[in-house]
Short mmCIF file of C-alpha atoms and ligand atoms in Angstrom, two decimals:
data_model
loop_
_atom_site.label_atom_id
_atom_site.label_comp_id
_atom_site.label_asym_id
_atom_site.label_seq_id
_atom_site.Cartn_x
_atom_site.Cartn_y
_atom_site.Cartn_z
CA MET A 296 13.39 -16.13 13.79
CA LYS A 297 12.95 -15.68 17.55
CA LEU A 298 9.24 -15.63 18.17
CA LYS A 299 7.43 -15.64 21.52
CA ASN A 300 4.58 -17.41 19.74
CA PRO A 301 6.14 -19.58 17.04
CA GLU A 302 2.72 -20.63 15.72
CA LEU A 303 2.37 -17.15 14.20
CA LEU A 304 4.72 -18.37 11.43
CA GLN A 305 2.35 -20.39 9.41
CA GLN A 306 3.68 -22.29 6.41
CA ALA A 307 0.19 -23.26 5.26
CA ASN A 308 -2.76 -21.60 3.57
CA TYR A 309 -5.99 -20.82 5.38
CA TRP A 310 -9.38 -21.23 3.77
CA ASP A 311 -12.79 -22.29 4.90
CA GLY A 312 -11.52 -22.17 8.44
CA LEU A 313 -8.77 -24.76 7.97
CA TRP A 314 -5.02 -24.58 7.68
CA ARG A 315 -4.00 -26.51 4.60
CA GLN A 316 -1.19 -27.63 2.41
CA SER A 317 -1.76 -27.64 -1.33
CA ALA A 318 -2.93 -30.76 -3.11
CA THR A 319 -0.22 -29.92 -5.72
CA GLY A 320 2.47 -30.67 -3.12
CA GLU A 321 4.36 -27.71 -4.54
CA PHE A 322 5.86 -24.87 -2.50
CA ILE A 323 7.24 -21.37 -2.81
CA GLU A 324 10.36 -20.69 -0.78
CA VAL A 325 10.58 -17.35 1.04
CA ALA A 326 13.97 -15.74 1.71
CA ASN A 327 15.20 -13.00 4.02
CA PRO A 328 16.51 -10.21 1.75
CA SER A 329 19.14 -9.26 4.30
CA THR A 330 20.77 -12.70 4.56
CA ARG A 331 19.27 -14.26 1.44
CA MET A 332 18.61 -17.37 3.54
CA VAL A 333 15.40 -19.28 3.11
CA ILE A 334 13.16 -18.70 6.12
CA GLY A 335 10.29 -20.95 5.19
CA LYS A 336 7.96 -22.05 2.48
CA VAL A 337 4.30 -21.68 1.54
CA PRO A 338 2.03 -23.80 -0.65
CA ARG A 339 1.67 -23.16 -4.37
CA VAL A 340 -2.06 -23.76 -4.81
CA SER A 341 -3.73 -25.05 -8.02
CA ARG A 342 -6.36 -23.03 -9.76
CA ALA A 343 -9.00 -25.50 -8.59
CA GLU A 344 -8.00 -24.75 -4.98
CA VAL A 345 -8.40 -21.04 -5.60
CA ALA A 346 -11.88 -21.75 -6.90
CA SER A 347 -12.65 -23.78 -3.76
CA ALA A 348 -11.51 -20.94 -1.56
CA ILE A 349 -13.84 -18.59 -3.50
CA THR A 350 -16.73 -21.00 -3.03
CA ALA A 351 -15.98 -21.16 0.67
CA ALA A 352 -16.16 -17.37 0.77
CA GLU A 353 -19.45 -17.47 -1.10
CA GLN A 354 -20.92 -19.85 1.48
CA ALA A 355 -19.67 -17.79 4.36
CA PHE A 356 -21.11 -14.60 2.82
CA ILE A 357 -24.69 -15.92 3.36
CA SER A 358 -24.40 -15.64 7.20
CA TRP A 359 -21.72 -12.93 7.50
CA ARG A 360 -23.76 -10.38 5.67
CA GLN A 361 -26.64 -11.08 8.05
CA GLN A 362 -24.53 -10.70 11.14
CA THR A 363 -25.29 -7.41 12.90
CA ALA A 364 -22.89 -4.64 12.18
CA GLN A 365 -22.18 -4.39 15.88
CA LYS A 366 -21.04 -8.02 15.93
CA ARG A 367 -18.81 -7.54 12.88
CA GLY A 368 -17.35 -4.46 14.49
CA GLN A 369 -16.64 -6.35 17.74
CA ILE A 370 -14.72 -9.04 15.87
CA LEU A 371 -12.66 -6.46 13.99
CA ARG A 372 -11.89 -4.63 17.24
CA GLY A 373 -10.70 -7.83 18.88
CA TRP A 374 -8.56 -8.56 15.87
CA SER A 375 -6.98 -5.09 16.07
CA GLU A 376 -6.17 -5.69 19.73
CA LEU A 377 -4.53 -9.04 18.94
CA LEU A 378 -2.31 -7.33 16.36
CA LEU A 379 -1.22 -4.85 19.02
CA GLN A 380 -0.58 -7.67 21.57
CA HIS A 381 1.59 -9.54 19.09
CA GLN A 382 3.31 -6.59 17.49
CA GLU A 383 6.82 -7.77 18.46
CA ASP A 384 6.39 -11.16 16.78
CA LEU A 385 4.61 -9.72 13.78
CA ALA A 386 7.42 -7.16 13.30
CA GLU A 387 10.02 -9.95 13.58
CA ILE A 388 8.25 -11.94 10.89
CA MET A 389 7.94 -8.87 8.66
CA THR A 390 11.55 -7.76 9.04
CA SER A 391 12.66 -11.35 8.28
CA GLU A 392 10.67 -11.65 5.08
CA GLN A 393 10.72 -8.04 3.90
CA GLY A 394 13.86 -6.49 5.29
CA LYS A 395 12.59 -3.23 6.76
CA PRO A 396 14.00 -2.04 10.10
CA LEU A 397 12.24 -3.53 13.16
CA ALA A 398 11.04 -0.11 14.33
CA GLU A 399 9.34 0.47 10.97
CA ALA A 400 7.88 -3.01 11.03
CA LYS A 401 6.36 -2.40 14.45
CA GLY A 402 5.02 0.92 13.16
CA GLU A 403 3.38 -0.96 10.31
CA VAL A 404 1.73 -3.43 12.62
CA ARG A 405 0.20 -0.56 14.62
CA TYR A 406 -0.80 1.12 11.40
CA ALA A 407 -2.51 -2.15 10.22
CA ALA A 408 -4.30 -2.44 13.59
CA SER A 409 -5.53 1.11 13.20
CA TYR A 410 -7.47 0.08 10.06
CA LEU A 411 -9.18 -2.80 11.82
CA GLN A 412 -10.04 -0.45 14.67
CA TRP A 413 -11.30 2.34 12.34
CA PHE A 414 -13.56 -0.06 10.35
CA SER A 415 -14.83 -1.67 13.50
CA GLU A 416 -16.30 1.71 14.26
CA GLU A 417 -17.37 2.45 10.73
CA ALA A 418 -19.30 -0.87 10.36
CA VAL A 419 -22.19 0.51 12.44
CA ARG A 420 -22.40 3.74 10.38
CA ASN A 421 -23.36 2.18 7.06
CA TYR A 422 -26.37 4.49 6.79
CA GLY A 423 -28.81 4.75 3.86
CA ASP A 424 -31.31 7.43 2.87
CA ILE A 425 -35.00 7.94 2.63
CA ILE A 426 -35.73 10.24 -0.31
CA PRO A 427 -39.07 12.11 -0.86
CA ALA A 428 -40.85 10.27 -3.73
CA GLN A 429 -42.47 11.93 -6.72
CA LYS A 430 -45.91 10.42 -6.26
CA PRO A 431 -48.15 10.69 -3.14
CA GLY A 432 -47.92 7.78 -0.74
CA GLN A 433 -44.62 6.52 -2.07
CA LYS A 434 -41.14 6.50 -0.49
CA ILE A 435 -37.74 5.94 -1.91
CA LEU A 436 -35.50 3.87 0.35
CA VAL A 437 -31.79 3.71 -0.36
CA GLN A 438 -29.77 1.02 1.30
CA LYS A 439 -26.12 0.05 0.99
CA GLN A 440 -25.50 -3.65 0.73
CA PRO A 441 -22.21 -5.68 0.70
CA ILE A 442 -21.10 -6.37 -2.82
CA GLY A 443 -20.21 -10.03 -2.18
CA VAL A 444 -17.05 -12.08 -2.35
CA CYS A 445 -13.99 -9.84 -2.71
CA ALA A 446 -10.51 -10.79 -3.85
CA CYS A 447 -7.64 -8.83 -2.41
CA ILE A 448 -4.18 -8.80 -4.01
CA THR A 449 -1.39 -7.12 -2.03
CA PRO A 450 2.26 -6.19 -2.57
CA TRP A 451 5.42 -7.00 -0.61
CA ASN A 452 6.32 -3.48 0.56
CA PHE A 453 3.69 -3.27 3.37
CA PRO A 454 2.83 -6.94 3.86
CA ILE A 455 0.41 -6.60 6.70
CA ALA A 456 -0.94 -3.05 6.43
CA MET A 457 -2.03 -3.27 2.79
CA LEU A 458 -4.06 -6.35 3.52
CA ALA A 459 -5.48 -5.12 6.82
CA ARG A 460 -6.83 -1.96 5.24
CA LYS A 461 -8.59 -3.93 2.55
CA VAL A 462 -9.98 -6.73 4.69
CA ALA A 463 -11.07 -4.39 7.47
CA ALA A 464 -13.27 -2.38 5.14
CA ALA A 465 -14.56 -5.41 3.33
CA LEU A 466 -15.56 -7.32 6.47
CA ALA A 467 -17.08 -4.23 8.06
CA ALA A 468 -19.24 -3.87 4.99
CA GLY A 469 -20.39 -7.49 5.30
CA CYS A 470 -18.31 -8.92 2.47
CA THR A 471 -16.07 -12.00 2.60
CA VAL A 472 -12.53 -12.10 1.26
CA VAL A 473 -10.04 -14.32 -0.49
CA ALA A 474 -6.60 -12.75 -0.29
CA LYS A 475 -3.45 -13.32 -2.25
CA PRO A 476 -0.36 -11.76 -0.62
CA ALA A 477 2.84 -11.21 -2.60
CA GLU A 478 4.82 -14.41 -2.96
CA LEU A 479 7.91 -12.63 -1.49
CA THR A 480 6.15 -11.79 1.82
CA PRO A 481 3.28 -14.20 2.57
CA PHE A 482 4.01 -14.84 6.24
CA SER A 483 2.67 -11.53 7.53
CA ALA A 484 -0.65 -12.16 5.79
CA LEU A 485 -0.84 -15.69 7.16
CA ALA A 486 -0.12 -14.42 10.67
CA LEU A 487 -2.91 -11.88 10.16
CA ALA A 488 -5.24 -14.77 9.28
CA LEU A 489 -4.24 -16.71 12.41
CA LEU A 490 -5.06 -13.77 14.60
CA GLY A 491 -8.33 -13.27 12.68
CA GLU A 492 -9.27 -16.85 13.43
CA ARG A 493 -8.50 -16.22 17.17
CA ALA A 494 -10.51 -13.06 17.09
CA GLY A 495 -13.57 -15.01 15.98
CA VAL A 496 -13.71 -14.30 12.23
CA PRO A 497 -15.96 -17.22 11.11
CA ALA A 498 -14.73 -19.92 8.76
CA GLY A 499 -14.69 -18.82 5.09
CA VAL A 500 -14.99 -15.10 5.84
CA PHE A 501 -11.30 -14.38 5.45
CA ASN A 502 -9.13 -16.77 3.41
CA VAL A 503 -5.48 -16.47 2.40
CA ILE A 504 -3.99 -18.45 -0.45
CA THR A 505 -0.50 -18.37 -1.91
CA GLY A 506 0.75 -19.46 -5.33
CA ASP A 507 1.33 -18.43 -8.88
CA SER A 508 0.11 -14.87 -9.25
CA ALA A 509 -1.11 -15.05 -12.84
CA ALA A 510 -3.09 -18.26 -12.22
CA ILE A 511 -4.68 -16.86 -9.11
CA GLY A 512 -5.34 -13.51 -10.87
CA ASP A 513 -7.00 -15.36 -13.70
CA GLU A 514 -9.29 -17.25 -11.33
CA PHE A 515 -10.16 -14.03 -9.55
CA THR A 516 -11.19 -12.29 -12.78
CA GLU A 517 -12.81 -15.29 -14.48
CA ASN A 518 -14.81 -16.68 -11.61
CA PRO A 519 -18.21 -14.95 -11.55
CA ILE A 520 -18.57 -15.41 -7.80
CA VAL A 521 -15.94 -12.72 -7.26
CA ARG A 522 -17.74 -9.39 -7.37
CA LYS A 523 -14.86 -7.13 -6.43
CA ILE A 524 -11.10 -7.06 -6.67
CA SER A 525 -9.03 -4.70 -4.62
CA PHE A 526 -5.46 -4.54 -5.90
CA THR A 527 -2.36 -2.74 -4.64
CA GLY A 528 0.70 -3.10 -6.88
CA SER A 529 2.24 -2.00 -10.10
CA THR A 530 0.41 -0.03 -12.82
CA ARG A 531 1.36 -2.78 -15.28
CA VAL A 532 -0.56 -5.48 -13.34
CA GLY A 533 -3.37 -3.00 -12.52
CA LYS A 534 -3.99 -2.42 -16.22
CA LEU A 535 -3.89 -6.16 -16.85
CA LEU A 536 -6.49 -6.81 -14.13
CA GLN A 537 -8.75 -4.10 -15.59
CA GLN A 538 -8.62 -5.81 -19.03
CA LYS A 539 -9.29 -9.19 -17.51
CA SER A 540 -12.06 -7.96 -15.29
CA ALA A 541 -14.09 -7.11 -18.36
CA THR A 542 -15.13 -10.80 -18.46
CA ASN A 543 -17.41 -10.46 -15.50
CA LEU A 544 -17.46 -6.68 -15.09
CA THR A 545 -15.85 -7.27 -11.70
CA LYS A 546 -15.65 -4.01 -9.77
CA LEU A 547 -12.07 -2.84 -9.14
CA SER A 548 -10.11 -0.63 -6.79
CA LEU A 549 -6.56 -0.08 -8.00
CA GLU A 550 -3.90 1.47 -5.85
CA LEU A 551 -0.95 1.58 -8.28
CA GLY A 552 2.41 3.19 -8.73
CA GLY A 553 3.28 6.75 -8.01
CA ASN A 554 5.96 9.33 -8.82
CA ALA A 555 5.52 11.83 -5.95
CA PRO A 556 7.01 15.26 -6.27
CA LEU A 557 8.08 17.22 -3.17
CA ILE A 558 8.35 20.94 -3.77
CA ILE A 559 10.29 23.22 -1.43
CA PHE A 560 9.39 26.87 -1.99
CA ASP A 561 11.65 29.63 -0.72
CA ASP A 562 9.05 30.77 1.82
CA ALA A 563 9.11 27.36 3.55
CA ASP A 564 10.53 26.28 6.87
CA LEU A 565 13.59 24.62 5.36
CA ASP A 566 14.52 22.45 8.33
CA LEU A 567 10.98 21.07 8.44
CA ALA A 568 11.03 20.50 4.65
CA VAL A 569 14.32 18.64 4.82
CA LYS A 570 13.07 16.46 7.65
CA GLY A 571 9.88 15.72 5.73
CA ALA A 572 11.79 14.90 2.56
CA ILE A 573 14.12 12.47 4.31
CA ALA A 574 11.28 10.67 6.05
CA ALA A 575 9.19 10.37 2.90
CA LYS A 576 12.05 9.37 0.68
CA PHE A 577 13.87 6.83 2.80
CA ARG A 578 11.06 5.04 4.68
CA ASN A 579 11.22 1.35 3.71
CA ALA A 580 14.44 2.01 1.79
CA GLY A 581 12.51 4.11 -0.67
CA GLN A 582 10.09 1.28 -1.50
CA THR A 583 6.69 2.91 -0.94
CA CYS A 584 4.23 4.10 -3.53
CA VAL A 585 4.02 7.48 -1.81
CA CYS A 586 7.79 7.92 -1.60
CA VAL A 587 9.24 11.21 -2.78
CA ASN A 588 10.55 10.42 -6.21
CA ARG A 589 11.30 13.96 -7.48
CA LEU A 590 12.57 16.75 -5.19
CA LEU A 591 11.93 20.26 -6.68
CA VAL A 592 13.69 23.09 -4.87
CA GLN A 593 13.38 26.78 -5.56
CA ARG A 594 16.70 28.14 -6.78
CA THR A 595 16.85 30.93 -4.19
CA VAL A 596 17.12 28.36 -1.39
CA TYR A 597 18.67 25.50 -3.43
CA GLU A 598 22.22 25.61 -1.99
CA GLN A 599 20.97 25.84 1.56
CA VAL A 600 18.60 22.89 1.12
CA MET A 601 21.25 20.73 -0.50
CA GLN A 602 23.64 21.37 2.37
CA LYS A 603 21.04 20.42 4.94
CA LEU A 604 20.08 17.27 2.95
CA ASP A 605 23.71 16.21 2.58
CA GLY A 606 24.22 16.02 6.39
CA ALA A 607 20.87 14.23 6.94
CA VAL A 608 21.33 11.64 4.16
CA ALA A 609 24.89 10.79 5.16
CA GLU A 610 23.68 9.91 8.71
CA LEU A 611 21.27 7.15 7.58
CA LYS A 612 22.63 3.79 8.66
CA VAL A 613 22.27 0.87 6.23
CA GLY A 614 22.05 -2.78 7.32
CA ASP A 615 20.01 -5.72 8.44
CA GLY A 616 16.72 -4.46 9.78
CA HIS A 617 17.24 -6.46 12.98
CA GLN A 618 20.29 -4.36 13.92
CA GLU A 619 20.02 -1.42 16.32
CA GLY A 620 19.97 2.01 14.68
CA VAL A 621 19.54 0.76 11.12
CA LYS A 622 17.37 3.12 9.10
CA ILE A 623 17.76 1.57 5.65
CA GLY A 624 17.30 -2.17 5.13
CA PRO A 625 18.03 -4.12 1.89
CA LEU A 626 16.04 -3.77 -1.26
CA ILE A 627 13.55 -6.58 -1.82
CA ASN A 628 15.40 -8.41 -4.64
CA GLN A 629 17.99 -8.22 -7.37
CA SER A 630 15.65 -6.66 -9.95
CA ALA A 631 14.97 -3.78 -7.53
CA VAL A 632 18.77 -3.25 -7.28
CA GLU A 633 19.09 -3.26 -11.04
CA LYS A 634 16.37 -0.64 -11.41
CA PHE A 635 18.16 1.58 -8.88
CA ILE A 636 21.42 1.21 -10.84
CA ARG A 637 19.63 2.03 -14.07
CA HIS A 638 18.19 5.21 -12.59
CA PHE A 639 21.50 6.19 -11.02
CA ASP A 640 23.56 5.64 -14.14
CA ASP A 641 21.05 7.46 -16.32
CA ALA A 642 21.07 10.49 -14.00
CA MET A 643 24.91 10.58 -13.90
CA GLU A 644 25.13 10.26 -17.66
CA LYS A 645 22.71 13.19 -18.08
CA GLY A 646 24.75 15.46 -15.80
CA ALA A 647 23.51 14.98 -12.20
CA LYS A 648 26.08 15.71 -9.45
CA LEU A 649 26.75 13.07 -6.86
CA ILE A 650 26.62 14.45 -3.28
CA CYS A 651 26.16 11.31 -1.16
CA GLY A 652 26.39 7.60 -1.74
CA ASP A 653 28.13 5.75 -4.56
CA GLY A 654 25.50 4.05 -6.74
CA LYS A 655 26.85 0.63 -5.94
CA SER A 656 25.20 -2.38 -4.31
CA ASP A 657 26.48 -4.84 -1.71
CA ASN A 658 24.17 -7.81 -2.09
CA LEU A 659 20.79 -6.13 -1.76
CA PHE A 660 22.07 -3.22 0.34
CA ILE A 661 22.50 0.23 -1.10
CA LYS A 662 23.96 3.37 0.55
CA PRO A 663 21.44 6.18 0.24
CA VAL A 664 22.16 8.45 -2.68
CA LEU A 665 21.73 12.20 -2.95
CA LEU A 666 22.05 13.81 -6.36
CA ALA A 667 22.04 17.54 -7.22
CA ASP A 668 21.28 19.32 -10.45
CA ALA A 669 18.90 16.65 -11.79
CA LYS A 670 16.78 17.35 -14.86
CA PRO A 671 13.26 16.39 -15.89
CA ASN A 672 14.56 14.29 -18.80
CA MET A 673 16.09 11.78 -16.41
CA LEU A 674 14.61 8.31 -16.06
CA PHE A 675 13.64 8.73 -12.39
CA CYS A 676 11.22 11.49 -13.46
CA ARG A 677 9.38 9.03 -15.73
CA GLU A 678 9.41 5.87 -13.59
CA GLU A 679 9.07 5.10 -9.88
CA THR A 680 12.60 4.47 -8.53
CA PHE A 681 11.60 2.37 -5.44
CA ALA A 682 15.11 2.70 -3.97
CA PRO A 683 17.02 5.12 -1.66
CA LEU A 684 17.84 7.65 -4.33
CA LEU A 685 16.96 11.30 -3.79
CA ALA A 686 17.56 13.64 -6.70
CA ALA A 687 16.93 17.37 -6.59
CA ILE A 688 15.85 19.52 -9.54
CA PRO A 689 16.10 23.33 -9.12
CA PHE A 690 13.25 25.61 -10.37
CA ASP A 691 12.52 29.36 -10.49
CA THR A 692 8.82 30.07 -10.39
CA GLU A 693 5.66 28.59 -8.88
CA GLU A 694 4.23 27.96 -12.33
CA GLU A 695 7.31 26.05 -13.34
CA ALA A 696 7.12 23.91 -10.11
CA ILE A 697 3.49 23.02 -10.81
CA GLN A 698 4.24 22.19 -14.42
CA LEU A 699 7.12 19.93 -13.37
CA ALA A 700 5.03 18.31 -10.58
CA ASN A 701 2.27 17.40 -13.02
CA ASP A 702 4.60 16.25 -15.78
CA THR A 703 3.99 12.54 -15.08
CA PRO A 704 1.33 9.96 -15.96
CA TYR A 705 1.05 9.18 -12.21
CA GLY A 706 -0.90 11.01 -9.53
CA LEU A 707 -0.84 9.32 -6.13
CA ALA A 708 0.86 11.57 -3.54
CA ALA A 709 2.46 15.01 -3.77
CA TYR A 710 4.02 17.21 -1.10
CA PHE A 711 4.99 20.83 -0.83
CA TYR A 712 6.44 23.16 1.77
CA SER A 713 5.40 26.79 1.94
CA ASN A 714 4.25 29.24 4.58
CA ASN A 715 2.28 31.50 2.22
CA VAL A 716 -1.36 30.63 2.62
CA GLN A 717 -2.39 31.91 -0.79
CA ARG A 718 0.26 29.83 -2.45
CA ILE A 719 -0.82 26.84 -0.41
CA MET A 720 -4.35 27.17 -1.76
CA ARG A 721 -3.20 27.74 -5.39
CA VAL A 722 -0.69 24.85 -5.48
CA SER A 723 -3.03 22.37 -3.67
CA ASP A 724 -5.69 23.13 -6.32
CA ALA A 725 -3.30 22.82 -9.28
CA ILE A 726 -1.46 19.58 -8.47
CA GLU A 727 -2.94 16.51 -10.10
CA SER A 728 -2.78 13.91 -7.37
CA GLY A 729 -5.08 11.95 -5.11
CA MET A 730 -3.31 13.05 -1.92
CA ILE A 731 -1.35 16.16 -0.99
CA GLY A 732 0.78 16.81 2.06
CA VAL A 733 1.27 20.53 2.88
CA ASN A 734 4.21 21.02 5.26
CA GLU A 735 3.82 17.32 6.18
CA THR A 736 4.78 14.06 4.54
CA ALA A 737 3.22 11.50 6.89
CA ILE A 738 -0.15 11.53 5.11
CA SER A 739 -1.41 7.93 5.38
CA ASN A 740 -3.82 7.21 8.19
CA ALA A 741 -7.04 5.27 8.68
CA ALA A 742 -9.24 8.41 8.85
CA ALA A 743 -8.12 9.71 5.42
CA PRO A 744 -9.04 8.50 1.90
CA PHE A 745 -5.89 6.95 0.39
CA GLY A 746 -5.80 6.65 -3.40
CA GLY A 747 -4.72 8.17 -6.69
CA VAL A 748 -5.66 9.63 -10.07
CA LYS A 749 -4.31 9.00 -13.58
CA TRP A 750 -2.05 5.93 -13.75
CA SER A 751 -1.98 5.69 -9.95
CA GLY A 752 -5.45 4.07 -10.17
CA TYR A 753 -8.86 4.69 -8.65
CA GLY A 754 -10.85 3.82 -5.62
CA ARG A 755 -10.03 4.85 -2.04
CA GLU A 756 -8.93 2.98 1.03
CA GLY A 757 -9.40 4.08 4.66
CA SER A 758 -11.95 6.67 5.82
CA ARG A 759 -15.68 6.38 5.30
CA TYR A 760 -15.06 6.41 1.54
CA GLY A 761 -13.05 3.22 1.87
CA MET A 762 -16.08 1.17 2.86
CA ASP A 763 -18.09 2.38 -0.16
CA GLU A 764 -15.74 0.38 -2.35
CA TYR A 765 -17.30 -2.82 -0.94
CA LEU A 766 -20.88 -1.72 -1.01
CA THR A 767 -23.56 -1.45 -3.66
CA ILE A 768 -26.51 0.91 -3.57
CA LYS A 769 -29.94 -0.67 -3.68
CA TYR A 770 -32.97 1.55 -4.08
CA VAL A 771 -36.44 0.36 -3.13
CA LEU A 772 -39.57 2.22 -4.29
CA MET A 773 -42.22 1.74 -1.73
CA GLY A 774 -45.53 1.99 -3.60
P1 ADP B 2094 5.71 -5.13 -7.72
O1 ADP B 2094 6.36 -4.73 -8.99
O2 ADP B 2094 5.66 -4.08 -6.67
O3 ADP B 2094 6.09 -6.49 -7.20
P2 ADP B 2094 3.29 -6.32 -8.80
O4 ADP B 2094 2.18 -5.59 -9.40
O5 ADP B 2094 4.11 -7.21 -9.68
O6 ADP B 2094 4.17 -5.23 -8.11
O7 ADP B 2094 2.80 -7.17 -7.55
C1 ADP B 2094 1.78 -6.79 -6.71
C2 ADP B 2094 0.90 -7.97 -6.42
O8 ADP B 2094 0.30 -8.38 -7.63
C3 ADP B 2094 1.67 -9.22 -5.87
O9 ADP B 2094 0.82 -9.89 -4.98
C4 ADP B 2094 1.83 -10.01 -7.15
O10 ADP B 2094 2.00 -11.40 -6.86
C5 ADP B 2094 0.50 -9.79 -7.85
N1 ADP B 2094 0.54 -10.07 -9.28
C6 ADP B 2094 1.59 -10.02 -10.13
N2 ADP B 2094 1.16 -10.40 -11.37
C7 ADP B 2094 -0.19 -10.64 -11.31
C8 ADP B 2094 -1.22 -11.08 -12.27
N3 ADP B 2094 -0.93 -11.30 -13.51
N4 ADP B 2094 -2.47 -11.26 -11.76
C9 ADP B 2094 -2.76 -11.04 -10.45
N5 ADP B 2094 -1.82 -10.65 -9.56
C10 ADP B 2094 -0.60 -10.45 -9.95
#
């Protein structure tokens, strides 16, 4: 890794303001998915160490919550600026541990910085209410207070942004955080912690630990000091955390899997729709929870759309994310490749037509696949594919498209293309999903509430709603 600031690559944990190795002496090795070479290692903490980090966060909460919102905002703003200053190095670290193309990694660093910036501004707008009381001389005061120590668990697909958008909201609200990044991509989170330290985040306010996910998850759910868990990851683990959180009634936000439909109606701008579909399907090699997983195309424009897609998919260059012009990096690991092959084989067996790609893997690299004539009974319609496989299903009517779009237990993102304003209103109302992009697929930004319904979870991140997740309402009756 060629870094201008090599100290950004921290192979230690950070809690209570100190960089530490684990008392266990054990490590987790981290490999580059493009080369499969080990790029470094991080400590595997014991459960007792997780508890110590939580206690440090509890101690730090006493003064952090009393800090003025302006001061908290100032620190978050400085942190955001440091991310922007170091975006080249942070992108280098991310591409090395996660595989995504450098340009996407840089985009993610800017996106992460935008959450720190947004919540630096939101910190000072944590308003309450004064409500007219029901007896003379009384007043009802409503105040929003930080919930306490928060645990954040993040996935490997957006190693810096998923953590930044949690920690920015939590710290703005006055909470303190213990974070556990994915074991496959811990270095981006540790670099975030280093820049936080430099920005003046006080000791114990933001802590990052690495280790065995089940043991850390158990401590997070069983330790009564933790009042909130914000999780981004699979629906399977989300459900597990919900069960385990019953012990302490720990508040949860769960941002889980998706199975996004993208509908192209025959009144759409087809070039725009194809561009949107390509961007939303192939970003991060198809490994995002808001990726297009099911493409629904009205039969009257089906042939035209498939032709346009064929050209666009064939152009996407596959390779090591460090190389110029690469649009599709490797998948994260072998089990991701196996899932892709399962979905591909199942679709072919059930009659899909191969237009682009070959359904084979070269190490963790996969040529993007375009399939035509897919059907709703195929596996990719039931499960998130998380790979560069785009499969199109033709449909005839708007009702049929809505029925197909909603025929999934998930409900995170959905997209559709149409230029008929009445249809836009009808379809936006009818689709069961937390987020909808109309004639647009780049829907995630700091100003908007990100989150899902059904098996995609609950709670929102970003926007003013995102801070509510870290606040409790206290009402005071003034007699
Ligand atoms: P994915 O399939 O995308 O890797 P996971 O839900 O397995 O999604 O992982 C998301 C995050 O959840 C990662 O940080 C992972 O280490 C963590 N995780 C996995 N299992 C558990 C668990 N039992 N308790 C807490 N966190 C977990």
